[in-house]
PDB file of C-alpha atoms in Angstrom:
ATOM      1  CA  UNK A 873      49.245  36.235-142.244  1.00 49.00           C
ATOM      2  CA  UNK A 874      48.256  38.605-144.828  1.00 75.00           C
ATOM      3  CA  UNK A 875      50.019  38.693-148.505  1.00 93.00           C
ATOM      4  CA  UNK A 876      53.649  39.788-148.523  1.00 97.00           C
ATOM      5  CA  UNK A 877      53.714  42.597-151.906  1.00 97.00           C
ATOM      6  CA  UNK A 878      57.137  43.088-153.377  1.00 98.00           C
ATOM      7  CA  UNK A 879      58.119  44.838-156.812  1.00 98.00           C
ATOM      8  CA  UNK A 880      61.401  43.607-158.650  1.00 97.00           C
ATOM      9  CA  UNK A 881      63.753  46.111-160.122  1.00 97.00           C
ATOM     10  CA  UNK A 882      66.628  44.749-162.050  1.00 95.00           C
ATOM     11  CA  UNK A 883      68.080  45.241-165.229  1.00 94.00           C
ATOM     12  CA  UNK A 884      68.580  41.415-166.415  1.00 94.00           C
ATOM     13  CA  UNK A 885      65.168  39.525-167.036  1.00 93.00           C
ATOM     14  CA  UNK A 886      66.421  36.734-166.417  1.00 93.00           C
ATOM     15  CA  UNK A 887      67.853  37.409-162.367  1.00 91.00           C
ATOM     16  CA  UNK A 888      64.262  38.932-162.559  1.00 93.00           C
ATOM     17  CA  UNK A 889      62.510  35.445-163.409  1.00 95.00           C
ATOM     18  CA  UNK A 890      64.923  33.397-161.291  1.00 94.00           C
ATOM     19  CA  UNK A 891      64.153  35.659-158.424  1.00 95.00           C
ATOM     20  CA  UNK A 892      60.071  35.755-158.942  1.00 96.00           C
ATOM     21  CA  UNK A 893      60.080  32.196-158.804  1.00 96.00           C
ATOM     22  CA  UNK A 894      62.574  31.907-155.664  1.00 95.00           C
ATOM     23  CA  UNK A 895      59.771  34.721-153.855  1.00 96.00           C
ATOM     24  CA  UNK A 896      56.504  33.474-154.887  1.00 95.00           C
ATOM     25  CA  UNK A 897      57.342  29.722-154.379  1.00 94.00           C
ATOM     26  CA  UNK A 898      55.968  31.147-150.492  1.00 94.00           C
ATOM     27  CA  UNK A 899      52.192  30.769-151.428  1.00 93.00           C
ATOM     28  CA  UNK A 900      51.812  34.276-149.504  1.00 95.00           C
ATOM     29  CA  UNK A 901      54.340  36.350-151.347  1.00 97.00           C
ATOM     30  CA  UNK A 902      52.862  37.903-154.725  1.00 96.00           C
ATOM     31  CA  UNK A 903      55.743  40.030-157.467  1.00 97.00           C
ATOM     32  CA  UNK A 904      52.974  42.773-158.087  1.00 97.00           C
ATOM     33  CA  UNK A 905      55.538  44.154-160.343  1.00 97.00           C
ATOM     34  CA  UNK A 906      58.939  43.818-162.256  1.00 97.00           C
ATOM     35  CA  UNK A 907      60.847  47.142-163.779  1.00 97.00           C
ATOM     36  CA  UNK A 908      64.335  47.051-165.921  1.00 96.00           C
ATOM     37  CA  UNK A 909      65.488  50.260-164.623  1.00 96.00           C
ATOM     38  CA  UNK A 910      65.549  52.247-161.743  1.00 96.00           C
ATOM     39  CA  UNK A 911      62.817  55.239-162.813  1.00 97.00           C
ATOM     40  CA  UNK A 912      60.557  52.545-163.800  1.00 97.00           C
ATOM     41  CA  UNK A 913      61.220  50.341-160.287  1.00 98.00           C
ATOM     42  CA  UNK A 914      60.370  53.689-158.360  1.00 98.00           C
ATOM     43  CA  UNK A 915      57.517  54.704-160.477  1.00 98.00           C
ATOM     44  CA  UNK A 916      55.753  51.218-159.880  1.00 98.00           C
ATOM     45  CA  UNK A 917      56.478  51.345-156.381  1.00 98.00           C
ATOM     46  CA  UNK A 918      54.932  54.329-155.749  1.00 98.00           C
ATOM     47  CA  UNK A 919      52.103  53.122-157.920  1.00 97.00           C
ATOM     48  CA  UNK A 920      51.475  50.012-155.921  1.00 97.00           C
ATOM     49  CA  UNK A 921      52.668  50.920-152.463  1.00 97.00           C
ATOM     50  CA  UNK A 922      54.204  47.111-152.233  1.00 98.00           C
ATOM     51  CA  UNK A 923      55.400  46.171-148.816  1.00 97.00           C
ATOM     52  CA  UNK A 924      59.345  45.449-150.549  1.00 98.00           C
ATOM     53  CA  UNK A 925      61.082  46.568-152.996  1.00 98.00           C
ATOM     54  CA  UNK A 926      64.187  44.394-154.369  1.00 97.00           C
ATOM     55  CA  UNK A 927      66.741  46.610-155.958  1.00 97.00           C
ATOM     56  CA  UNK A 928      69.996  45.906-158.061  1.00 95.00           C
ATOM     57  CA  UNK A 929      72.354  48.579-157.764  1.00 93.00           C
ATOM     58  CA  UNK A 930      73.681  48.829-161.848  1.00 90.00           C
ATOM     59  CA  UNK A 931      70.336  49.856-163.507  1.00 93.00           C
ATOM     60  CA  UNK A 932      70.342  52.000-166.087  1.00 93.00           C
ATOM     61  CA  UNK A 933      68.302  55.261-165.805  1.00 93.00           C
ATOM     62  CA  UNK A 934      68.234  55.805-162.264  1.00 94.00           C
ATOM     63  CA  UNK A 935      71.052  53.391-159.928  1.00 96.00           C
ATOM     64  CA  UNK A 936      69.360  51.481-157.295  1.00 94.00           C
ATOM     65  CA  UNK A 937      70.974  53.828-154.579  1.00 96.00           C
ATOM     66  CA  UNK A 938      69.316  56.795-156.005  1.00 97.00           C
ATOM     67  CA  UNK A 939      65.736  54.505-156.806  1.00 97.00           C
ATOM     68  CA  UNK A 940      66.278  53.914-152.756  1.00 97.00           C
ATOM     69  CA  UNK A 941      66.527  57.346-152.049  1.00 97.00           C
ATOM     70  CA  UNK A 942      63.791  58.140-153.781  1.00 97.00           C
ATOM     71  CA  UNK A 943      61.584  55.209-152.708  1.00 97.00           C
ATOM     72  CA  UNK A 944      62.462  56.206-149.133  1.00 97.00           C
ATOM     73  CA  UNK A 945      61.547  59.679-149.073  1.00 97.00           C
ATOM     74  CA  UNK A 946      58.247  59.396-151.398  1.00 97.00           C
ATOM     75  CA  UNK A 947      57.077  55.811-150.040  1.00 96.00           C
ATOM     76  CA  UNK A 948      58.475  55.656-146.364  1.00 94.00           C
ATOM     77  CA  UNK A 949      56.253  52.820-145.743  1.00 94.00           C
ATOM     78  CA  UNK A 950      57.857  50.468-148.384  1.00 97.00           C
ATOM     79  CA  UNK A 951      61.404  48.953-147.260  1.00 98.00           C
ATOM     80  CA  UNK A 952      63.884  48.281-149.807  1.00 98.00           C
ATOM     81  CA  UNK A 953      66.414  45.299-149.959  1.00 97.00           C
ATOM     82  CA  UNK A 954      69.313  45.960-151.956  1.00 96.00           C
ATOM     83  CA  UNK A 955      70.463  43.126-153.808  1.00 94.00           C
ATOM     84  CA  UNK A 956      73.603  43.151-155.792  1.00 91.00           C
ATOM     85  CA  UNK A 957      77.033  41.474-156.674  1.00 88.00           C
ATOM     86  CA  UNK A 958      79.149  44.665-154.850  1.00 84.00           C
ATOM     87  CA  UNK A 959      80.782  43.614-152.167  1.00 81.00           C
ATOM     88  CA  UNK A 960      82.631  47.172-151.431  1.00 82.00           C
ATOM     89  CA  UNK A 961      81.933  49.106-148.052  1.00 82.00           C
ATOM     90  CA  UNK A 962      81.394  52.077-149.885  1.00 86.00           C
ATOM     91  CA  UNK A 963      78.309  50.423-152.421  1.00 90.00           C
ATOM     92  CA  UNK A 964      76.950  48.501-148.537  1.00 90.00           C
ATOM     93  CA  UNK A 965      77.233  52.033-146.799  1.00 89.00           C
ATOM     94  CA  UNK A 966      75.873  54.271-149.705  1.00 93.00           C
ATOM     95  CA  UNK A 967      72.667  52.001-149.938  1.00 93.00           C
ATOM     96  CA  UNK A 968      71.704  51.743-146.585  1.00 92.00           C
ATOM     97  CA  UNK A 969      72.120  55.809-146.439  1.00 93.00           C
ATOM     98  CA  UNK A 970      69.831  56.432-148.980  1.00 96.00           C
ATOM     99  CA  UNK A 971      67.392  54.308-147.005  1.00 96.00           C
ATOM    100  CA  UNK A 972      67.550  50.279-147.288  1.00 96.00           C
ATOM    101  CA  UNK A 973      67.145  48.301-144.426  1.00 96.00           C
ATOM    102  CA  UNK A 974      68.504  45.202-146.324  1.00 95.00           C
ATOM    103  CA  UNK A 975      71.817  44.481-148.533  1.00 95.00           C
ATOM    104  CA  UNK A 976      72.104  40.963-150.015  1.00 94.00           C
ATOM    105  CA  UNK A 977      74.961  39.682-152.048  1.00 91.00           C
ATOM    106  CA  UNK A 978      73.892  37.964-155.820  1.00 88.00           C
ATOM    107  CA  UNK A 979      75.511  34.695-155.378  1.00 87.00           C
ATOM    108  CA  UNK A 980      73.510  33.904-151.729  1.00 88.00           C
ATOM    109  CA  UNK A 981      71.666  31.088-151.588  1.00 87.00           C
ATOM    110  CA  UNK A 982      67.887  31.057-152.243  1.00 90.00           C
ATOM    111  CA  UNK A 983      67.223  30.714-148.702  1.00 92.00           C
ATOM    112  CA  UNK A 984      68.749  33.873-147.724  1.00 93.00           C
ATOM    113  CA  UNK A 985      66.745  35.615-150.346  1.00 94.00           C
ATOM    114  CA  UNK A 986      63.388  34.529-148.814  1.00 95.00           C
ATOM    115  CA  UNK A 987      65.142  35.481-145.023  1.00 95.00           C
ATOM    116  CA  UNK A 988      66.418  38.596-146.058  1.00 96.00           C
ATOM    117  CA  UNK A 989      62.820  39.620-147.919  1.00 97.00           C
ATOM    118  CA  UNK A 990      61.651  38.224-144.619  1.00 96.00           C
ATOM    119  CA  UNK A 991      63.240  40.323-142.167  1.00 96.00           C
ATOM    120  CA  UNK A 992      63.679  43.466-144.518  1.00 97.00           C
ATOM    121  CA  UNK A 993      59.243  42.971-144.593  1.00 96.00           C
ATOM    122  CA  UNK A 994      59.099  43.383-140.937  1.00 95.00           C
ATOM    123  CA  UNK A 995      60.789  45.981-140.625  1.00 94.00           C
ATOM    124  CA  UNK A 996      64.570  44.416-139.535  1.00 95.00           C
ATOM    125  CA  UNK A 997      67.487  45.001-141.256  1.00 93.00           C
ATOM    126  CA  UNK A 998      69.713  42.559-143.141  1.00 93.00           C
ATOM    127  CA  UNK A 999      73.119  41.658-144.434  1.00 88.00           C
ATOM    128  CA  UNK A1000      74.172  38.905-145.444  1.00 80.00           C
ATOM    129  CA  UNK A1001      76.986  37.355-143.871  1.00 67.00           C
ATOM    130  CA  UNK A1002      79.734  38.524-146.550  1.00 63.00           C
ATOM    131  CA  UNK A1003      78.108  41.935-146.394  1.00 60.00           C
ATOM    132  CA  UNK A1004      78.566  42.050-142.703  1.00 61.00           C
ATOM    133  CA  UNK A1005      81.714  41.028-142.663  1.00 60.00           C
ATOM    134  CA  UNK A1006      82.924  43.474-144.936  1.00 61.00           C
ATOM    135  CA  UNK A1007      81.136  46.342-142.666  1.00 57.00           C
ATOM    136  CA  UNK A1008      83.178  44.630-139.511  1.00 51.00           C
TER     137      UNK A1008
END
């Protein structure tokens, strides 16, 4: 299997370091970058072309709804997993509209991190369970 690329975009460092070292304990999983805000999380991504982008939602600059719209229209080949501590239909609907194929909650376990990264990397979409619920 060849090296899963993903680029970080949140607004706290430390969610940022926590979830680096949650992704890259997967020896083939690399964080080619990390941006605090959404304008720098799209501008990387186009840069490096990664194969996921992770995406909170409050960023300042540029929301992670409007970084995924972006992302999605400039960089259709990169998927984007939103991840975020909204559990509202309206936040789940709005993201995967502008284009992400993935919407996990912040207080998941690590596990579903890696699964949802996972799936979102092949090209399958993901909730996670309360997400789905909520869409029900």
């Amino acid at each position: 299997m060849s090296e899963l690329r993903i680029v970080l975009g949140d607004d706290h460092t430390l969610v940022r370091q926590g979830v680096r070292k949650i992704l890259e304990a997967r020896p083939d999983w690399t964080v080619v970058a990390e941006a605090g805000d959404g304008r720098e999380a799209v501008r990387k991504t186009l840069e490096l072309q990664p194969d996921v982008t992770v995406l909170d939602i409050g960023m300042p600059l540029l929301n992670g709804i409007e970084a995924t719209r972006q992302i999605a229209r400039r960089a259709p080949g990169v998927h984007v997993l939103i991840v975020s501590m909204h559990t509202d239909e309206a936040y789940i609907t709005q993201a995967l509209q502008a284009g992400a194929i993935g919407y996990l909650l912040k207080d998941s376990a690590d596990t579903d991190l890696i699964r949802a990264v996972g799936d979102v990397a092949a090209g399958r979409s993901f909730l996670s369970p309360a997400g789905a619920r909520v869409m029900l």
